[in-house]
Short mmCIF file of C-alpha atoms and ligand atoms in Angstrom, two decimals:
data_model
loop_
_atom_site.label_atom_id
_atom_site.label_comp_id
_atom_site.label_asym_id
_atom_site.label_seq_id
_atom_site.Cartn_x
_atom_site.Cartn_y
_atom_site.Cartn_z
CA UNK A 1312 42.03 68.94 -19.68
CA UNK A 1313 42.26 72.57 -20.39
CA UNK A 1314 40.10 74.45 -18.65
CA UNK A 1315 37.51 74.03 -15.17
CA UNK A 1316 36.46 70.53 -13.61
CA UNK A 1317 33.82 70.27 -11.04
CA UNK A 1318 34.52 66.56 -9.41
CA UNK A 1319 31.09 65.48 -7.67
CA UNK A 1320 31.41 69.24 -6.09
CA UNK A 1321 28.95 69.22 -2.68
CA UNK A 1322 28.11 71.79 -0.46
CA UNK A 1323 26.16 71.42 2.89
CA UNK A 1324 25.01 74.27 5.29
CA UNK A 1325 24.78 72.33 8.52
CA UNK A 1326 22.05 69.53 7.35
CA UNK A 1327 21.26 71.71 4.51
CA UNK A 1328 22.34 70.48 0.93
CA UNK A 1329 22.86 73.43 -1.03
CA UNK A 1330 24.80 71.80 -3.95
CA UNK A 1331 24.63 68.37 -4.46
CA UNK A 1332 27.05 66.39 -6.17
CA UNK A 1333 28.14 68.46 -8.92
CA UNK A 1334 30.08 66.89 -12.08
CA UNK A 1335 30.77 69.48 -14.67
CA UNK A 1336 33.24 70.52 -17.22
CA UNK A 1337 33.90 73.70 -18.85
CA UNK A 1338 36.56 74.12 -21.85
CA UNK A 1339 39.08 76.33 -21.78
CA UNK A 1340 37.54 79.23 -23.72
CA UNK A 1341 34.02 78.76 -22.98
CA UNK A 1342 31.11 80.66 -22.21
CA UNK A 1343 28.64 79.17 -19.33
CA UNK A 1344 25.40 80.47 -17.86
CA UNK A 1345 24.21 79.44 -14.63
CA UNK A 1346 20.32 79.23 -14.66
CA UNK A 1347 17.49 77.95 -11.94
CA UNK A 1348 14.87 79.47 -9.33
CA UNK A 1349 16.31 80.60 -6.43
CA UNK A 1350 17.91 79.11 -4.01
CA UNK A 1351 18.96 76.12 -6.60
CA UNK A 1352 22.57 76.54 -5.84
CA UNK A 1353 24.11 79.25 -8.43
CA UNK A 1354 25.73 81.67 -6.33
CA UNK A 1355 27.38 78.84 -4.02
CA UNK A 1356 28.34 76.49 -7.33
CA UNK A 1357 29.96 80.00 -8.10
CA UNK A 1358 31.36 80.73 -4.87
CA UNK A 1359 33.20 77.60 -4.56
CA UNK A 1360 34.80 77.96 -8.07
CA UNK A 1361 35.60 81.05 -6.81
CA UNK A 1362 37.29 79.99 -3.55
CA UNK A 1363 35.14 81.76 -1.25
CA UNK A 1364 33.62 79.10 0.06
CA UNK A 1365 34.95 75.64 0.46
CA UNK A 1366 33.35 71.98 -0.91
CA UNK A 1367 32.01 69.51 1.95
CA UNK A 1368 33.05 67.13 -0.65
CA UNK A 1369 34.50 66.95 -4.45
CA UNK A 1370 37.31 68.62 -5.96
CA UNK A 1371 37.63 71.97 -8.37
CA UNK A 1372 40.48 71.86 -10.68
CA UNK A 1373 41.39 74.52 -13.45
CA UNK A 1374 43.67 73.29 -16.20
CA UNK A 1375 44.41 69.75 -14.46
CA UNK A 1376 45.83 72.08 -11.58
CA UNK A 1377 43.93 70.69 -7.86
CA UNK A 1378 42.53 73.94 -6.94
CA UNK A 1379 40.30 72.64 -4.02
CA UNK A 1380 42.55 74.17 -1.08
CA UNK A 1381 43.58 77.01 -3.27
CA UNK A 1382 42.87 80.80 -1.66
CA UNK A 1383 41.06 82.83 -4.11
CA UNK A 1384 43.69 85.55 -4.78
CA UNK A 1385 45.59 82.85 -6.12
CA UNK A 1386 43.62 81.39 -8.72
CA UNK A 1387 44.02 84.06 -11.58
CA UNK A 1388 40.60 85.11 -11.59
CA UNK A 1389 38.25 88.11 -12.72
CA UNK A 1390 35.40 88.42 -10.42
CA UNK A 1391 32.25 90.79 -10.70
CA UNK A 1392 29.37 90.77 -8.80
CA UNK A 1393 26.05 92.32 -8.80
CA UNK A 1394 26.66 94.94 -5.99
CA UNK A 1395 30.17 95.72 -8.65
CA UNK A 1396 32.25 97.15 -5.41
CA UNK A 1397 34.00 100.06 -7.64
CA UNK A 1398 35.61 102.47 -4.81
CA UNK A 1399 33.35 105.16 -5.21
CA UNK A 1400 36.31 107.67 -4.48
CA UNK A 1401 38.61 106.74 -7.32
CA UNK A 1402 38.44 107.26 -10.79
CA UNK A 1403 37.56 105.46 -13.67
CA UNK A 1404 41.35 104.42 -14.51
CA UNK A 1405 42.39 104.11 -10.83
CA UNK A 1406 39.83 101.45 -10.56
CA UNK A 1407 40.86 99.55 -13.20
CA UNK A 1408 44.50 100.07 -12.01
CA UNK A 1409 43.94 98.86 -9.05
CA UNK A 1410 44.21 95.06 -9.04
CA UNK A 1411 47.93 95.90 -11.11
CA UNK A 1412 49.22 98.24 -8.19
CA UNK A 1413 48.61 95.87 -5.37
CA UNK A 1414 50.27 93.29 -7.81
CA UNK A 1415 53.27 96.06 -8.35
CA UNK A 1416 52.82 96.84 -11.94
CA UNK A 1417 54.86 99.67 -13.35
CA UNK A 1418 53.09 102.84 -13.28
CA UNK A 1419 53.23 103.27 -17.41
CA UNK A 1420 52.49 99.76 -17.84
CA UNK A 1421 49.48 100.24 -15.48
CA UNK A 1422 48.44 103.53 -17.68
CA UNK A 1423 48.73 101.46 -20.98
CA UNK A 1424 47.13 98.33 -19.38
CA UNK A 1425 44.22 100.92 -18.45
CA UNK A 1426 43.78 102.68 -21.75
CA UNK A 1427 43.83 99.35 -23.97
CA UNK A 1428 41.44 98.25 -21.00
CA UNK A 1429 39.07 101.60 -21.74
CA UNK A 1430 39.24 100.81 -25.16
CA UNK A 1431 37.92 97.54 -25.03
CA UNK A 1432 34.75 98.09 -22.77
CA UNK A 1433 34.19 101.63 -24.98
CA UNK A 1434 35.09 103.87 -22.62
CA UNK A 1435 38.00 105.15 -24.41
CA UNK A 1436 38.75 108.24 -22.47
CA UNK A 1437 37.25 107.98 -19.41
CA UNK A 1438 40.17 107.48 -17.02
CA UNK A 1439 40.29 110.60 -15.27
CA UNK A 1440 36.41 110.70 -14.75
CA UNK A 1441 35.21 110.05 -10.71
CA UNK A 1442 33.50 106.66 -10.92
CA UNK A 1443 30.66 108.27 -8.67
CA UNK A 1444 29.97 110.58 -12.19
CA UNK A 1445 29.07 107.57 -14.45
CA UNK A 1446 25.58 106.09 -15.66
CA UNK A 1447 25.11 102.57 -14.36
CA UNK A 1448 25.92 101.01 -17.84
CA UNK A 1449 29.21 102.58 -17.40
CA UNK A 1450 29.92 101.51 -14.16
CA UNK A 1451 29.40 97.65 -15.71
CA UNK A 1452 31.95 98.25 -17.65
CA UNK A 1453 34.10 99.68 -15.39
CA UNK A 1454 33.94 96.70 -13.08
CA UNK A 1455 34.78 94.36 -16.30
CA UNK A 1456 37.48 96.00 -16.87
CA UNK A 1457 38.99 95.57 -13.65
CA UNK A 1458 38.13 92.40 -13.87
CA UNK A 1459 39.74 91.68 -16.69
CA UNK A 1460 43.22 93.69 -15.74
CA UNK A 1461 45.27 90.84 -14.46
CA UNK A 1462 44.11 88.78 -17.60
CA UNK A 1463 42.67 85.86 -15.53
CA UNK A 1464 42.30 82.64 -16.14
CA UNK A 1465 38.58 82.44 -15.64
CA UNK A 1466 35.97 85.18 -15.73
CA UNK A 1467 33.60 84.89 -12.58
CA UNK A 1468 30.39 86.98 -12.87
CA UNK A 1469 27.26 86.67 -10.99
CA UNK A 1470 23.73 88.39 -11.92
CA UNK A 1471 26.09 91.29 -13.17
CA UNK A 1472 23.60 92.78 -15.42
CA UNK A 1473 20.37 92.34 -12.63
CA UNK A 1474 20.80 95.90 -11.71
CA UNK A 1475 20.02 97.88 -15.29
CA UNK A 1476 17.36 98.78 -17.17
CA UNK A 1477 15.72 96.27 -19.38
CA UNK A 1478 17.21 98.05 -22.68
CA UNK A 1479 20.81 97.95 -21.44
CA UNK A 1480 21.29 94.73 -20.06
CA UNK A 1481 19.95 93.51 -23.39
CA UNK A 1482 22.99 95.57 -24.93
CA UNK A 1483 25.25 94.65 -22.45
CA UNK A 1484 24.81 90.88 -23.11
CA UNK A 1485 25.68 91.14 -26.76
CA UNK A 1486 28.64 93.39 -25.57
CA UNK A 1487 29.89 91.02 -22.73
CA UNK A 1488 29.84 87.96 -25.43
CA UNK A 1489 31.62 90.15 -28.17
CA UNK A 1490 34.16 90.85 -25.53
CA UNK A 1491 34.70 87.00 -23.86
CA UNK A 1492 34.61 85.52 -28.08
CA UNK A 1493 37.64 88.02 -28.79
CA UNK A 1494 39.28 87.08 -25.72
CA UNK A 1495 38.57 83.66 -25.71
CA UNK A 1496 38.12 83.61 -21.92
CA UNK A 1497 36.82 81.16 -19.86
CA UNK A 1498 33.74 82.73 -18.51
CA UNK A 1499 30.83 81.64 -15.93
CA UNK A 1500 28.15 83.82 -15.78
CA UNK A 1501 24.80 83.20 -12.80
CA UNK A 1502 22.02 84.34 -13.89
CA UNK A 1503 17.56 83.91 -13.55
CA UNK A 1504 17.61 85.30 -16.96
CA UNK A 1505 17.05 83.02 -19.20
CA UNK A 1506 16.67 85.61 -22.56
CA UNK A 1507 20.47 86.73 -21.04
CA UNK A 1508 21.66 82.69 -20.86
CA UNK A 1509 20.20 82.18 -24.42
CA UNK A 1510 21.84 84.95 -25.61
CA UNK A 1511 25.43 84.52 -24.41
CA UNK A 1512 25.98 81.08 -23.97
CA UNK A 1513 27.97 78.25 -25.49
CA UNK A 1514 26.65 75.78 -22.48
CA UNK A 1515 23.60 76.72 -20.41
CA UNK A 1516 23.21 74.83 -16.98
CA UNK A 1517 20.01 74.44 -15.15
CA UNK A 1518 20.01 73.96 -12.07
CA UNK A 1519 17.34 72.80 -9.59
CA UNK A 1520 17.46 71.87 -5.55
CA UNK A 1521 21.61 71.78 -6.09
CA UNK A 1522 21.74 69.72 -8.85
CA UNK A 1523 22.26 70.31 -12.62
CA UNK A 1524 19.15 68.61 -14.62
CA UNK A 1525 20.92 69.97 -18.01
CA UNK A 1526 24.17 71.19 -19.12
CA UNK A 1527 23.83 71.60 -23.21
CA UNK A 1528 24.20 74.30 -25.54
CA UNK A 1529 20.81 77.13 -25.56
CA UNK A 1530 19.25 75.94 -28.17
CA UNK A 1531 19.33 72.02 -27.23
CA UNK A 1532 17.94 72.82 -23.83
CA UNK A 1533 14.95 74.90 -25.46
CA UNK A 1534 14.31 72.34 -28.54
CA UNK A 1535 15.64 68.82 -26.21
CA UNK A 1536 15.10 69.67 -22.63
CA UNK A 1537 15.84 66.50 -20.40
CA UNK A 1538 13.07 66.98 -18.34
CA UNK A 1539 9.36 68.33 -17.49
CA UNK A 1540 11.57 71.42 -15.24
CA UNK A 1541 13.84 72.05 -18.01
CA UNK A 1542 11.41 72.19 -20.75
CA UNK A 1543 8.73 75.01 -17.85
CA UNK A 1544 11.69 76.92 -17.32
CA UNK A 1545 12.72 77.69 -20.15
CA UNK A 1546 10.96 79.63 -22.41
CA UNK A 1547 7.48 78.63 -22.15
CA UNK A 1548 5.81 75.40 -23.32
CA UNK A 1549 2.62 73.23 -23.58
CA UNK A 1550 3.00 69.90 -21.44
CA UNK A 1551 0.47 67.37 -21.99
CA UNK A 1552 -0.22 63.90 -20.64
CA UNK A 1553 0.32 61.04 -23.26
CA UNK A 1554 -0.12 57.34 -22.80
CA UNK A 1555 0.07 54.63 -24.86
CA UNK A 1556 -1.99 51.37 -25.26
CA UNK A 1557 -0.85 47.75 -25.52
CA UNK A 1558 -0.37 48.34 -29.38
CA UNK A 1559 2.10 51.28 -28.92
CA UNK A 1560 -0.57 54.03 -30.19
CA UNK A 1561 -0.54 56.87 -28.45
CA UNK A 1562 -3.21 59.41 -26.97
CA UNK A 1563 -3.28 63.25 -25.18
CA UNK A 1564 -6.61 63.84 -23.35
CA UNK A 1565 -8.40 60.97 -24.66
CA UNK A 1566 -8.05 61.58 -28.40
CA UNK A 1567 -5.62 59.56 -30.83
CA UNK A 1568 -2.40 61.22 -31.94
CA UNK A 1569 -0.94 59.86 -34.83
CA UNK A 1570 2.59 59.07 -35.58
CA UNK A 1571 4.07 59.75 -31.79
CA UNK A 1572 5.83 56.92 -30.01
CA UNK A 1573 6.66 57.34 -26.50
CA UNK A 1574 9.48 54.92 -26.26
CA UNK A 1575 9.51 51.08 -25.77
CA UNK A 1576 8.09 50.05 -22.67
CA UNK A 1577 6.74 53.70 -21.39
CA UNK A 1578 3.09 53.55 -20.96
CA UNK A 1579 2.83 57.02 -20.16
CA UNK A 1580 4.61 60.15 -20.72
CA UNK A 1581 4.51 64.29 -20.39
CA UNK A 1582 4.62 65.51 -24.06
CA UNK A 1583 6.50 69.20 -24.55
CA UNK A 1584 5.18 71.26 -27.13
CA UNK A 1585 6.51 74.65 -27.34
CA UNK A 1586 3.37 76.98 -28.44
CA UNK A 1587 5.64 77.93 -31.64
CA UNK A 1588 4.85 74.39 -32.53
CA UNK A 1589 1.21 74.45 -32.06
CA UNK A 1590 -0.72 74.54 -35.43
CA UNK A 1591 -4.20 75.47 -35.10
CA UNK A 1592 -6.75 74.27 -38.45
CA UNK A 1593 -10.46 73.65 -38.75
CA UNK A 1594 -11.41 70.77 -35.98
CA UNK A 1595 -11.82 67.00 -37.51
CA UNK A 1596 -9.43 65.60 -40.31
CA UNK A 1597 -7.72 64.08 -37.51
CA UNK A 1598 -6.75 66.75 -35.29
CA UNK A 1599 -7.75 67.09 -32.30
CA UNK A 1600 -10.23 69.30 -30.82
CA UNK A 1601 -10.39 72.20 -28.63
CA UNK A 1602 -12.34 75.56 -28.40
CA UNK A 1603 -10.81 78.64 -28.26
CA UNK A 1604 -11.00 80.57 -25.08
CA UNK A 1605 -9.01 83.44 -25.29
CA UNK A 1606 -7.06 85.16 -27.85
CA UNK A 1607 -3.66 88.21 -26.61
CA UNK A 1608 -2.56 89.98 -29.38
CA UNK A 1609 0.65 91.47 -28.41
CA UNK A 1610 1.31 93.29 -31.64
CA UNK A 1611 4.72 91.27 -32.75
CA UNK A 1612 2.69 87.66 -31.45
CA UNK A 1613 -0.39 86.22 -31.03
CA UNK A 1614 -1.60 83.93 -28.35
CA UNK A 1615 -4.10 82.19 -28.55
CA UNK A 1616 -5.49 79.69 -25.68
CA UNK A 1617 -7.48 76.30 -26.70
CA UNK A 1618 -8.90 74.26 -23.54
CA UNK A 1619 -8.96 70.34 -24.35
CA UNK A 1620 -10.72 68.40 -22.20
CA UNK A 1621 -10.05 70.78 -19.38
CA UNK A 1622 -6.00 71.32 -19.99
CA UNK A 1623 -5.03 74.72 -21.43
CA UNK A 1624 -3.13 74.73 -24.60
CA UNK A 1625 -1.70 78.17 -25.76
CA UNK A 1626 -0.61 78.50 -29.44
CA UNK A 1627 1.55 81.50 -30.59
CA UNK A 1628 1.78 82.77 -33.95
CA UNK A 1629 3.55 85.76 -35.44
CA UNK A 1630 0.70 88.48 -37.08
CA UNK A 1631 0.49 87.55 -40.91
CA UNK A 1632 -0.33 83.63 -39.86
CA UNK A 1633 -2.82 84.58 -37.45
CA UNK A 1634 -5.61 81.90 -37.07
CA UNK A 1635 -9.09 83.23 -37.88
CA UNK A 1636 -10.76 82.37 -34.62
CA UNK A 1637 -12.62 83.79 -31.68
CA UNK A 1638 -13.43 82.93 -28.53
CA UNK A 1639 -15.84 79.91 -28.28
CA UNK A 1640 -14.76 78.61 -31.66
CA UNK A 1641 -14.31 74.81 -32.28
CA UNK A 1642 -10.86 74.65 -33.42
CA UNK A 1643 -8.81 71.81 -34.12
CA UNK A 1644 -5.42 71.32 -32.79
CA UNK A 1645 -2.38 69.73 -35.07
CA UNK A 1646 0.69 67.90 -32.86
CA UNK A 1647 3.23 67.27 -35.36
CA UNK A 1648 5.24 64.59 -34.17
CA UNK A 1649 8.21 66.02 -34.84
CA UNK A 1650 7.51 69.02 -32.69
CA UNK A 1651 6.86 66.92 -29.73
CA UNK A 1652 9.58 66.03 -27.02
CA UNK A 1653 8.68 62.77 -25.38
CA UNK A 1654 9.87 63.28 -21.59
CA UNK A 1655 9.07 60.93 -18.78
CA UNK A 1656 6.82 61.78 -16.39
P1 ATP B 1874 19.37 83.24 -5.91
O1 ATP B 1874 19.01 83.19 -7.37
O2 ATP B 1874 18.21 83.59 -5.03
O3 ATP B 1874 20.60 84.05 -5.63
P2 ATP B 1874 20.93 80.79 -5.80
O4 ATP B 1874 20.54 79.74 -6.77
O5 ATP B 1874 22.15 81.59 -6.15
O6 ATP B 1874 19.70 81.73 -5.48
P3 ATP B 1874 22.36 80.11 -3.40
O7 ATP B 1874 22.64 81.51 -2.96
O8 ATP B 1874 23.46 79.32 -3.94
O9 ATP B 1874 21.13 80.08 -4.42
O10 ATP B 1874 21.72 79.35 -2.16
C1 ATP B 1874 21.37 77.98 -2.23
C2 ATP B 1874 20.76 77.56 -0.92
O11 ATP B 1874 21.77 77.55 0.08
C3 ATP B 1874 19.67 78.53 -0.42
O12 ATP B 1874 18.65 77.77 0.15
C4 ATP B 1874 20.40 79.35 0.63
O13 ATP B 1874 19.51 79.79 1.62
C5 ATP B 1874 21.41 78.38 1.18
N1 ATP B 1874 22.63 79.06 1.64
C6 ATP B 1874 23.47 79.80 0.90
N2 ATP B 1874 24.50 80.26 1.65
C7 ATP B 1874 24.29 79.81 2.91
C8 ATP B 1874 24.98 79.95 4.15
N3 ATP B 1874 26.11 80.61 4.23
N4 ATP B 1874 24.47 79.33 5.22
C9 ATP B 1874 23.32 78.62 5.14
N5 ATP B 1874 22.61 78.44 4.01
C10 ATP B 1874 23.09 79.03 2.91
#
């Protein structure tokens, strides 16, 4: 296969499982996002693709190559980091140059390779300029460009964004996926951003005590997440107990919701509902009820919070379908079935 293979990848520090039997593939040409709490394993699933640290057990290969034993200098690959590691006493272009001149790169095709570089991070221009005398949005770029010199085979990044202001890194995101589509590189990005996964990704992986609990594209994990984790961690969401009696029907909190099935054989369940999803109507005609105890308005959505027999249920709507409650209110509370992900519990 073209592209990286993770072969039931483990790590251990001493008795300490960091990364726990790891399968994973990644096309050639794809964009991944590493995602969990910390601690889950990111940085040393990362490491070990990188080659700076080495498997207890399982195998790495990149394009059907074995690249287990392989040092990283050999690999092919583009590498930034959080803490970037420009040398503060070059420039701009001998930065970027560098990674050609210890491979012995002509000196012109160095200065082309630099300028085309420049060009493609927007920083046409800035080669002669002290890398000490840029804004930190700059300096990003500057350490994907060197990254990117020697045209690797894989693009290794890890939280490179963590460091900028809220504003930028949400610019940076889009630029960093413009840049890897028109490249077509294979790219692996860690992150505990999950607005940054959902934006760049072609596969997001979660990640949780060293093991992956999803690897699917952004928008399966937030509308089919595998688990109860998956479905908290991501975005935010409503999860409510469900069982079912002998005949199949199924109930949340003691009341009867119509048209759910949990599955043959599952007699109870943990029901996602992303607060999207929620509907919110006048209580009886079936749905079930709730009273309204506190309403945010936060100008583009509105929250509002509905406790059912004791379990908080938050409902978001955007301003022109805001529901005409208040606080104390008898409301009732729609499930569509369809909006419901049946997870086990
Ligand atoms: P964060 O988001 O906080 O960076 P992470 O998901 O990247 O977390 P890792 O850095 O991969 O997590 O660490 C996973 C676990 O392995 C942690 O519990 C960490 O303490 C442990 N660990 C990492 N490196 C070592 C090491 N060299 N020796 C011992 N334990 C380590």
């Amino acid at each position: 296969m073209s592209g990286l293979a993770l072969n039931n990848v483990t790590k251990e520090f001493g008795t300490f499982t960091a990364v726990n039997n790891v399968a994973l593939t990644v096309p050639h040409g794809t964009f991944v996002c590493m995602l969990g709490p910390s601690g889950c394993g990111k940085t040393t699933l990362l490491r070990m693709i990188a080659g700076l640290e080495l498997p207890s057990a399982g195998t790495i290969s990149l394009d059907g190559e074995d690249i287990t034993q392989v040092p990283t200098h050999k690999r092919n690959l583009g590498m930034v980091f959080q803490s970037l590691a420009l040398f503060p006493h070059l420039t701009v272009g001998e930065n970027i140059a560098y990674p050609l001149r210890i491979r012995g790169a002509a000196k012109e095709d160095q200065v082309k390779r630099v300028a085309d570089l420049l060009a493609m991070v927007h920083l046409g221009g800035y080669a002669d300029r002290p890398v000490a005398k840029l804004s930190g949005g700059q300096r990003q770029r500057v350490a994907i460009a060197r990254a990117l010199a020697i045209s690797p085979k894989l693009f290794l990044l890890d939280e490179p964004l963590s460091a900028l202001d809220a504003q930028l890194r949400e610019a940076m995101q889009v630029e960093l996926r413009q840049l890897q589509q028109k490249l077509g590189i294979t790219t692996i990005v860690v992150t505990h951003d999950q607005r940054e996964a959902m934006t760049m990704a072609d596969t997001v992986i979660v990640m949780k005590g060293g093991e992956i609990r999803q690897a699917a594209p952004p928008i399966e994990i937030y509308r089919r997440p595998a688990d109860s984790f998956v479905a908290d961690f991501i975005g935010s969401t409503n999860l409510i107990a469900a069982e079912a009696d002998s005949a199949g029907r199924v109930s949340v909190l003691g009341q009867a919701v119509p048209g759910i099935s949990l599955g043959s054989g599952m007699k109870t369940a943990t029901l996602s509902v992303r607060p999207e999803d929620v509907h919110l109507t006048a209580p009886g005609d079936g749905a079930l009820s709730g009273t309204v105890t506190f309403v945010r308005d936060l100008g583009g959505t509105i929250e509002t919070f509905v406790d059912m027999s004791g379990q908080r249920i938050v409902a978001v709507s955007t301003p022109r379908a805001r529901p005409q409650v208040t606080v104390g209110q008898p409301v009732g509370v729609v499930l569509q079935p369809d909006v419901c992900v049946v997870l086990a519990k």
